[in-house]
CSV table of C-alpha atoms in Angstrom, one decimal:
chain,number,residue,atom,x,y,z
A,937,MET,CA,138.9,178.0,75.6
A,938,ALA,CA,141.0,181.4,74.8
A,939,GLU,CA,139.7,184.5,76.7
A,940,PHE,CA,139.6,187.9,75.1
A,941,SER,CA,140.1,191.2,76.5
A,942,GLY,CA,137.7,194.4,76.1
A,943,SER,CA,140.7,195.7,73.7
A,944,ALA,CA,141.0,192.4,71.4
A,945,GLU,CA,137.2,192.7,71.0
A,946,LEU,CA,137.5,196.0,69.7
A,947,SER,CA,140.2,195.2,67.2
A,948,ILE,CA,137.9,193.0,65.8
A,949,VAL,CA,135.4,195.3,65.1
A,950,GLY,CA,137.7,197.8,63.9
A,951,ALA,CA,139.1,195.3,61.6
A,952,SER,CA,136.0,193.8,60.2
A,953,ASP,CA,135.4,196.8,57.6
A,954,ILE,CA,138.9,196.9,56.4
A,955,ASP,CA,139.7,193.3,56.5
A,956,PRO,CA,136.4,191.1,55.7
A,957,LEU,CA,137.7,188.2,55.3
A,958,GLY,CA,139.5,188.3,58.8
A,959,LEU,CA,143.1,187.8,57.3
A,960,ALA,CA,144.9,189.9,59.8
A,961,ARG,CA,143.7,188.0,62.9
A,962,ASP,CA,145.6,185.0,64.5
A,963,PRO,CA,144.5,181.9,62.5
A,964,GLN,CA,144.4,180.0,66.0
A,965,LEU,CA,141.6,182.0,66.9
A,966,LEU,CA,139.2,180.5,64.5
A,967,ASN,CA,139.4,177.1,66.5
A,968,ASP,CA,137.8,179.0,69.6
A,969,ILE,CA,134.1,178.9,69.4
A,970,ASP,CA,133.8,182.0,71.6
A,971,PHE,CA,136.0,184.1,69.4
A,972,VAL,CA,134.2,183.0,66.3
A,973,VAL,CA,130.9,183.6,67.6
A,974,GLN,CA,131.8,187.1,68.5
A,975,GLU,CA,133.4,187.7,65.1
A,976,ALA,CA,130.5,186.4,63.3
A,977,LEU,CA,128.0,188.5,65.1
A,978,GLN,CA,130.0,191.7,64.6
A,979,LYS,CA,130.1,190.7,60.9
A,980,LYS,CA,126.5,190.5,60.6
A,981,THR,CA,126.7,186.9,59.8
A,982,SER,CA,123.6,184.8,59.4
A,983,ASP,CA,125.1,181.3,59.3
A,984,ILE,CA,128.5,179.8,60.4
A,985,LEU,CA,129.6,176.7,59.1
A,986,ALA,CA,132.7,174.5,59.8
A,987,SER,CA,133.3,172.1,57.0
A,988,CYS,CA,136.2,169.8,56.2
A,989,GLY,CA,138.3,171.6,58.7
A,990,ASN,CA,137.5,175.1,57.3
A,991,LEU,CA,135.5,177.8,58.6
A,992,TYR,CA,132.7,180.2,56.4
A,993,TYR,CA,130.4,182.8,57.3
A,994,ARG,CA,127.3,183.4,55.3
A,995,ILE,CA,127.1,187.6,54.9
A,996,ASP,CA,124.2,188.8,52.9
A,997,GLY,CA,123.5,185.3,51.5
A,998,LYS,CA,127.0,184.6,50.4
A,999,MET,CA,129.4,182.0,52.0
A,1000,VAL,CA,132.9,183.7,52.7
A,1001,PRO,CA,135.8,181.5,53.5
A,1002,GLN,CA,137.6,182.7,56.8
A,1003,GLY,CA,140.4,180.0,56.7
A,1004,PRO,CA,141.5,176.6,58.6
A,1005,ALA,CA,139.7,175.5,61.6
A,1006,PRO,CA,140.4,172.2,62.2
A,1007,GLY,CA,139.7,172.7,66.1
A,1008,LEU,CA,136.3,174.2,66.0
A,1009,VAL,CA,133.9,171.5,66.0
A,1010,ASP,CA,136.1,169.9,68.8
A,1011,SER,CA,135.6,173.3,70.6
A,1012,ILE,CA,131.4,173.4,70.1
A,1013,LEU,CA,131.2,169.6,71.3
A,1014,GLN,CA,133.1,170.8,74.8
A,1015,LEU,CA,129.9,172.5,75.3
A,1016,ARG,CA,127.9,169.2,74.9
A,1017,PRO,CA,130.2,166.4,75.4
A,1018,ASP,CA,127.2,164.1,75.8
A,1019,LEU,CA,126.7,164.1,72.2
A,1020,ILE,CA,130.4,162.8,71.5
A,1021,LEU,CA,129.7,159.1,71.7
A,1022,ARG,CA,126.3,159.4,69.7
A,1023,LEU,CA,128.1,161.3,66.8
A,1024,ALA,CA,130.8,158.6,67.0
A,1025,ASP,CA,128.2,155.8,66.4
A,1026,VAL,CA,128.5,154.9,62.8
A,1027,SER,CA,125.0,153.2,63.1
A,1028,GLY,CA,123.2,156.3,64.2
A,1029,SER,CA,121.9,159.0,62.4
A,1030,GLY,CA,125.4,160.7,61.8
A,1031,ALA,CA,123.7,164.0,62.9
A,1032,GLU,CA,122.4,165.9,65.9
A,1033,ASP,CA,120.3,169.2,66.1
A,1034,PHE,CA,120.5,170.8,69.2
A,1035,ALA,CA,120.8,174.7,71.0
A,1036,LEU,CA,123.6,176.3,72.8
A,1037,GLU,CA,124.1,179.7,74.3
A,1038,ILE,CA,127.3,181.1,73.3
A,1039,CYS,CA,128.6,184.4,74.6
A,1040,GLY,CA,125.1,185.4,75.6
A,1041,ARG,CA,123.3,184.5,72.2
A,1042,ARG,CA,121.3,181.5,71.5
A,1043,PHE,CA,122.1,179.3,68.3
A,1044,ARG,CA,120.7,176.7,66.5
A,1045,VAL,CA,123.3,174.0,65.9
A,1046,ASN,CA,123.5,170.8,63.8
A,1047,VAL,CA,126.7,168.8,64.0
A,1048,TYR,CA,127.1,165.9,61.1
A,1049,ARG,CA,129.4,163.4,59.8
A,1050,ALA,CA,130.7,164.1,56.3
A,1051,ARG,CA,133.4,161.8,54.8
A,1052,GLY,CA,134.4,160.7,58.2
A,1053,THR,CA,134.8,164.2,59.6
A,1054,LEU,CA,132.5,166.0,61.9
A,1055,ASN,CA,131.1,169.6,60.6
A,1056,ALA,CA,128.8,171.9,61.8
A,1057,ALA,CA,126.4,174.5,61.1
A,1058,LEU,CA,125.4,177.3,63.4
A,1059,ARG,CA,122.8,180.0,63.1
A,1060,PRO,CA,122.2,182.6,65.6
A,1061,VAL,CA,118.4,182.9,67.0
A,1062,PRO,CA,117.2,186.3,68.0
A,1063,THR,CA,117.1,187.0,71.3
A,1064,GLU,CA,113.4,188.4,71.2
A,1065,ALA,CA,111.0,188.4,68.4
A,1066,PRO,CA,111.1,191.4,66.2
A,1067,PRO,CA,108.0,193.4,66.5
A,1068,ALA,CA,105.2,192.4,64.2
A,1069,SER,CA,105.4,196.0,62.3
A,1070,ALA,CA,109.0,194.9,61.3
A,1071,LEU,CA,107.9,192.1,59.4
A,1072,GLY,CA,106.3,194.1,56.7
A,1073,ILE,CA,103.0,192.3,57.0
A,1074,GLU,CA,99.9,194.4,57.2
A,1075,GLN,CA,98.0,195.5,60.6
A,1076,ARG,CA,94.7,193.9,58.8
A,1077,LEU,CA,96.5,190.5,58.5
A,1078,LEU,CA,98.0,190.5,62.2
A,1079,ASP,CA,94.4,191.3,63.2
A,1080,ARG,CA,93.3,188.6,61.4
A,1081,VAL,CA,95.6,186.1,63.0
A,1082,LEU,CA,94.9,187.5,66.5
A,1083,GLN,CA,91.0,187.2,66.2
A,1084,THR,CA,91.1,183.9,64.6
A,1085,LYS,CA,90.4,181.0,67.0
A,1086,GLN,CA,90.8,177.9,64.8
A,1087,GLY,CA,92.2,176.8,61.6
A,1088,LEU,CA,95.7,176.4,60.3
A,1089,ILE,CA,98.4,178.9,59.2
A,1090,LEU,CA,101.3,177.9,56.9
A,1091,VAL,CA,104.6,179.6,56.7
A,1092,THR,CA,106.8,178.3,54.0
A,1093,GLY,CA,110.1,179.2,52.3
A,1094,PRO,CA,113.7,177.6,51.7
A,1095,THR,CA,116.0,176.9,54.3
A,1096,GLY,CA,117.3,180.1,55.7
A,1097,SER,CA,114.3,182.3,54.7
A,1098,GLY,CA,113.4,183.3,58.0
A,1099,LYS,CA,110.3,180.8,58.4
A,1100,SER,CA,111.1,180.7,62.2
A,1101,THR,CA,111.2,184.2,62.7
A,1102,THR,CA,108.0,184.9,60.9
A,1103,VAL,CA,106.6,182.0,63.1
A,1104,ASN,CA,108.1,183.5,66.5
A,1105,CYS,CA,106.8,187.1,65.5
A,1106,LEU,CA,103.1,185.9,65.0
A,1107,VAL,CA,102.9,183.7,67.9
A,1108,ASP,CA,104.6,186.6,70.0
A,1109,TYR,CA,101.8,189.2,68.8
A,1110,ILE,CA,99.2,186.8,69.9
A,1111,ASN,CA,101.1,186.3,73.3
A,1112,GLN,CA,101.0,189.9,73.7
A,1113,HIS,CA,97.6,190.6,73.2
A,1114,ARG,CA,95.6,187.7,73.9
A,1115,ALA,CA,95.0,185.6,77.0
A,1116,CYS,CA,95.3,182.2,75.8
A,1117,HIS,CA,97.3,179.0,75.9
A,1118,ILE,CA,100.2,178.3,73.5
A,1119,LEU,CA,102.0,175.1,73.1
A,1120,THR,CA,105.2,175.0,70.9
A,1121,THR,CA,107.1,172.0,69.6
A,1122,GLU,CA,110.5,172.7,68.1
A,1123,ASP,CA,113.4,170.8,67.2
A,1124,PRO,CA,115.3,172.0,68.7
A,1125,ILE,CA,114.0,175.1,70.6
A,1126,GLU,CA,115.2,178.4,69.4
A,1127,PHE,CA,113.5,181.5,70.5
A,1128,VAL,CA,112.8,181.3,74.2
A,1129,TYR,CA,109.3,183.2,74.7
A,1130,THR,CA,108.6,185.3,77.8
A,1131,PRO,CA,105.1,185.0,78.6
A,1132,LYS,CA,103.0,188.1,78.4
A,1133,LYS,CA,99.1,187.5,78.1
A,1134,ALA,CA,99.4,184.2,77.2
A,1135,ALA,CA,100.6,181.0,79.2
A,1136,ILE,CA,103.2,179.6,77.0
A,1137,GLU,CA,104.9,176.0,77.2
A,1138,GLN,CA,107.7,175.1,74.9
A,1139,ARG,CA,108.7,171.3,74.1
A,1140,GLU,CA,111.7,170.2,72.3
A,1141,VAL,CA,111.8,166.8,70.1
A,1142,GLY,CA,114.1,164.3,71.4
A,1143,ALA,CA,114.2,165.9,74.9
A,1144,ASP,CA,110.2,166.2,75.7
A,1145,VAL,CA,108.4,164.2,73.1
A,1146,ASN,CA,109.6,161.8,70.5
A,1147,SER,CA,108.2,163.5,67.4
A,1148,PHE,CA,106.0,166.4,66.2
A,1149,GLU,CA,103.0,164.1,65.7
A,1150,GLU,CA,103.2,162.7,69.3
A,1151,ALA,CA,103.3,166.2,70.5
A,1152,ILE,CA,100.3,167.3,68.6
A,1153,ARG,CA,98.1,164.4,69.9
A,1154,SER,CA,99.3,164.8,73.3
A,1155,ALA,CA,98.6,168.9,73.1
A,1156,MET,CA,94.9,167.7,72.2
A,1157,ARG,CA,94.7,166.5,76.0
A,1158,GLU,CA,96.5,169.6,77.2
A,1159,ASN,CA,93.9,172.4,76.5
A,1160,PRO,CA,95.9,174.5,74.3
A,1161,ASP,CA,94.5,177.4,72.3
A,1162,VAL,CA,97.4,177.6,70.0
A,1163,ILE,CA,99.7,174.9,68.8
A,1164,VAL,CA,102.7,175.6,66.9
A,1165,VAL,CA,104.6,173.1,65.0
A,1166,GLY,CA,108.1,173.8,64.0
A,1167,GLU,CA,108.0,171.7,61.1
A,1168,ILE,CA,105.8,169.5,59.0
A,1169,ARG,CA,108.0,166.9,57.8
A,1170,ASP,CA,105.7,163.7,57.0
A,1171,TYR,CA,102.1,162.9,56.5
A,1172,ALA,CA,101.6,161.6,60.2
A,1173,THR,CA,102.2,165.4,61.5
A,1174,LEU,CA,100.2,167.1,58.7
A,1175,LYS,CA,97.4,164.8,59.6
A,1176,ALA,CA,97.5,165.6,63.3
A,1177,GLY,CA,97.9,169.2,62.6
A,1178,LEU,CA,94.8,169.3,60.4
A,1179,GLN,CA,92.7,167.2,63.1
A,1180,ALA,CA,93.8,170.0,65.9
A,1181,ALA,CA,93.0,172.7,63.2
A,1182,GLU,CA,89.3,171.1,62.6
A,1183,THR,CA,88.8,170.4,66.2
A,1184,GLY,CA,89.1,174.0,67.6
A,1185,HIS,CA,92.8,174.9,67.8
A,1186,LEU,CA,94.7,177.8,65.8
A,1187,VAL,CA,97.8,175.6,64.2
A,1188,PHE,CA,100.9,177.2,63.2
A,1189,GLY,CA,103.1,175.0,61.0
A,1190,THR,CA,106.1,175.3,58.4
A,1191,LEU,CA,106.8,173.9,55.2
A,1192,HIS,CA,109.7,174.2,52.5
A,1193,THR,CA,107.7,175.3,49.8
A,1194,ARG,CA,108.3,178.7,47.8
A,1195,ARG,CA,104.7,179.6,46.8
A,1196,VAL,CA,101.3,179.5,47.8
A,1197,ALA,CA,100.2,177.0,44.9
A,1198,SER,CA,103.0,174.8,45.6
A,1199,THR,CA,102.2,174.7,49.4
A,1200,ILE,CA,99.1,173.4,48.6
A,1201,SER,CA,100.1,170.7,46.4
A,1202,ARG,CA,102.8,169.6,48.6
A,1203,ALA,CA,100.5,169.3,51.6
A,1204,ILE,CA,98.3,167.2,49.4
A,1205,THR,CA,101.1,164.8,47.9
A,1206,ILE,CA,102.7,164.4,51.4
A,1207,ALA,CA,100.0,161.9,51.9
A,1208,PRO,CA,99.7,158.3,50.4
A,1209,GLY,CA,97.9,158.3,47.4
A,1210,PRO,CA,94.3,156.9,49.0
A,1211,GLU,CA,94.6,159.6,51.9
A,1212,ARG,CA,95.1,162.9,49.8
A,1213,GLU,CA,91.4,163.6,48.9
A,1214,ASP,CA,90.6,163.5,52.4
A,1215,VAL,CA,93.7,166.1,53.2
A,1216,ARG,CA,92.2,168.2,50.4
A,1217,GLY,CA,89.0,168.3,52.1
A,1218,ALA,CA,90.5,169.0,55.4
A,1219,LEU,CA,92.7,172.1,54.0
A,1220,VAL,CA,89.3,173.1,52.3
A,1221,ASN,CA,87.7,173.2,55.9
A,1222,SER,CA,90.4,174.4,58.0
A,1223,LEU,CA,93.1,176.5,56.0
A,1224,LEU,CA,93.2,180.2,57.2
A,1225,MET,CA,96.4,181.5,55.7
A,1226,VAL,CA,99.7,180.8,53.8
A,1227,VAL,CA,102.6,183.3,54.3
A,1228,CYS,CA,105.6,182.0,51.6
A,1229,GLN,CA,108.9,184.1,51.9
A,1230,LEU,CA,112.2,184.1,50.1
A,1231,LEU,CA,115.0,186.4,51.3
A,1232,LEU,CA,116.5,188.7,48.5
A,1233,PRO,CA,119.6,190.7,48.5
A,1234,ARG,CA,118.7,194.4,49.9
A,1235,ALA,CA,120.0,197.1,47.7
A,1236,ASN,CA,121.9,198.9,50.5
A,1237,GLY,CA,123.1,195.6,52.1
A,1238,GLY,CA,121.5,192.8,54.0
A,1239,ARG,CA,118.7,191.0,52.9
A,1240,VAL,CA,114.8,191.5,52.7
A,1241,ALA,CA,111.9,189.5,52.7
A,1242,CYS,CA,109.6,189.1,49.7
A,1243,ARG,CA,106.0,187.2,50.7
A,1244,GLU,CA,103.7,186.0,48.5
A,1245,ILE,CA,100.5,185.9,51.3
A,1246,MET,CA,97.4,184.0,51.0
A,1247,VAL,CA,94.1,184.7,52.9
A,1248,ALA,CA,91.7,181.7,52.5
A,1249,THR,CA,88.6,183.3,50.6
A,1250,ALA,CA,85.7,181.1,49.5
A,1251,ALA,CA,87.1,181.8,46.0
A,1252,ILE,CA,90.4,180.3,46.9
A,1253,LEU,CA,88.9,177.3,48.9
A,1254,ASN,CA,87.0,176.8,45.9
A,1255,LEU,CA,90.0,176.5,43.7
A,1256,ILE,CA,91.5,174.1,46.3
A,1257,ARG,CA,88.6,171.9,46.3
A,1258,GLU,CA,88.3,172.0,42.3
A,1259,LYS,CA,92.1,171.2,42.1
A,1260,ASN,CA,92.6,174.4,40.3
A,1261,GLU,CA,95.9,175.4,42.5
A,1262,ALA,CA,97.4,176.9,39.4
A,1263,ALA,CA,94.6,179.8,39.5
A,1264,ILE,CA,95.6,181.0,42.9
A,1265,PRO,CA,98.2,183.4,42.0
A,1266,SER,CA,95.6,185.4,39.8
A,1267,GLU,CA,93.3,185.3,43.0
A,1268,LEU,CA,95.9,186.9,45.1
A,1269,SER,CA,96.2,189.6,42.8
A,1270,LEU,CA,92.6,190.3,42.8
A,1271,ASN,CA,92.3,190.3,46.4
A,1272,ARG,CA,95.3,192.8,47.2
A,1273,LYS,CA,93.3,196.0,48.0
A,1274,ALA,CA,90.3,194.4,49.6
A,1275,LEU,CA,92.4,191.9,51.8
A,1276,GLY,CA,95.9,192.4,51.8
A,1277,THR,CA,97.1,189.2,50.0
A,1278,MET,CA,99.9,189.4,47.7
A,1279,GLU,CA,101.0,187.4,44.7
A,1280,TYR,CA,104.8,187.1,44.3
A,1281,ASN,CA,105.5,189.2,41.5
A,1282,GLN,CA,103.4,192.1,43.2
A,1283,ALA,CA,105.6,191.9,46.1
A,1284,LEU,CA,108.6,191.8,44.0
A,1285,LYS,CA,107.5,194.8,42.2
A,1286,ILE,CA,106.6,196.9,45.7
A,1287,LEU,CA,109.9,196.1,46.7
A,1288,LEU,CA,111.7,197.7,43.5
A,1289,ASP,CA,109.2,200.5,43.8
A,1290,GLU,CA,110.1,201.2,47.4
A,1291,GLY,CA,114.3,201.1,46.4
A,1292,ALA,CA,114.7,197.9,48.9
A,1293,ILE,CA,115.7,195.8,45.8
A,1294,THR,CA,117.8,196.5,42.5
A,1295,GLN,CA,116.6,196.3,39.0
A,1296,THR,CA,119.0,193.5,38.7
A,1297,THR,CA,117.7,191.7,41.5
A,1298,TYR,CA,114.2,192.2,40.2
A,1299,ASP,CA,115.0,191.0,36.8
A,1300,GLU,CA,116.9,188.0,38.3
A,1301,TYR,CA,114.2,186.7,40.7
A,1302,ARG,CA,111.2,187.7,38.2
A,1303,ASP,CA,112.9,185.8,35.5
A,1304,ASN,CA,113.2,182.8,37.7
A,1305,GLN,CA,109.6,182.8,38.7
A,1306,LYS,CA,108.4,180.1,36.2
A,1307,SER,CA,111.1,177.6,37.4
A,1308,ILE,CA,110.7,177.9,41.0
A,1309,THR,CA,106.9,178.1,41.2
A,1310,HIS,CA,106.4,174.6,41.6
A,1311,ALA,CA,109.5,174.2,43.9
């Protein structure tokens, strides 16, 4: 890989403001992962994509083409040569998830086959969890997370919505304030925790355990207080997580849903038909909180989280029991002042009133509300 002097790095920084597409740079540099990572971070890129020989940066939610980079995936695989044969095996999955440290920053990486070529998607992982105050979640809700010893907390949203960052922040808040045993399972491990008051163990699917389900069942014998599941992908994982939550553990999990109501529906329909009523009953017994988030364009650049937040009150649990998830948003609105819950449109309006988003963004996402409620 090419090496770059300090002056070259300074020239990149200076060029990023006047040359956002990087047209003045040497095109060959795009084949070097070290250069690409440095430039992408300087441009506040949330995702790097090497696709069909071309490079793209996602900046403020928009994919911006950077130019041809036919050698970039090879540059990445030089850091993980053990994956080359696995990716070449056409009978395999055709994709590999892993984490890499590049230029002092940790990245979540997915290398995958498409139309006979290898592509790669990279996402930088924060070097440390942001402070809880930076999440915009009220202190009384953070206190509830800290004081709760048993049950299920779900953090949901589409890919790239910051679910992992929110979970990391909540877990690290517990780490800072509670003497307990935290056990995480991730695919791959992204943020690396520093033990503070808590003892923390992190497992990676594929390296340490075969699946999320296996990790949860194993954890039940390892005396954890808090169990973190990177993603609830199937019924087996959901069932194991609910059992852990019902037997004295605080469990965090993520789903790809966008609203509280659709989260409940998804958690139930992920189960086969005969098991769905059991899942509904387990949710009524163990659900504590749901945080659903989207990242919206910030008025002055960047992105800002819009969160719908549910605290499991007796009224909400009764709605779930009665199969009336559609009434949950109204209940969230009623509990705004008393409990700090937040219905989606309320959260959107607060962002507008604070100047965090523009009227155009507000109108766009408000108008889309009906079409994505059940996504």
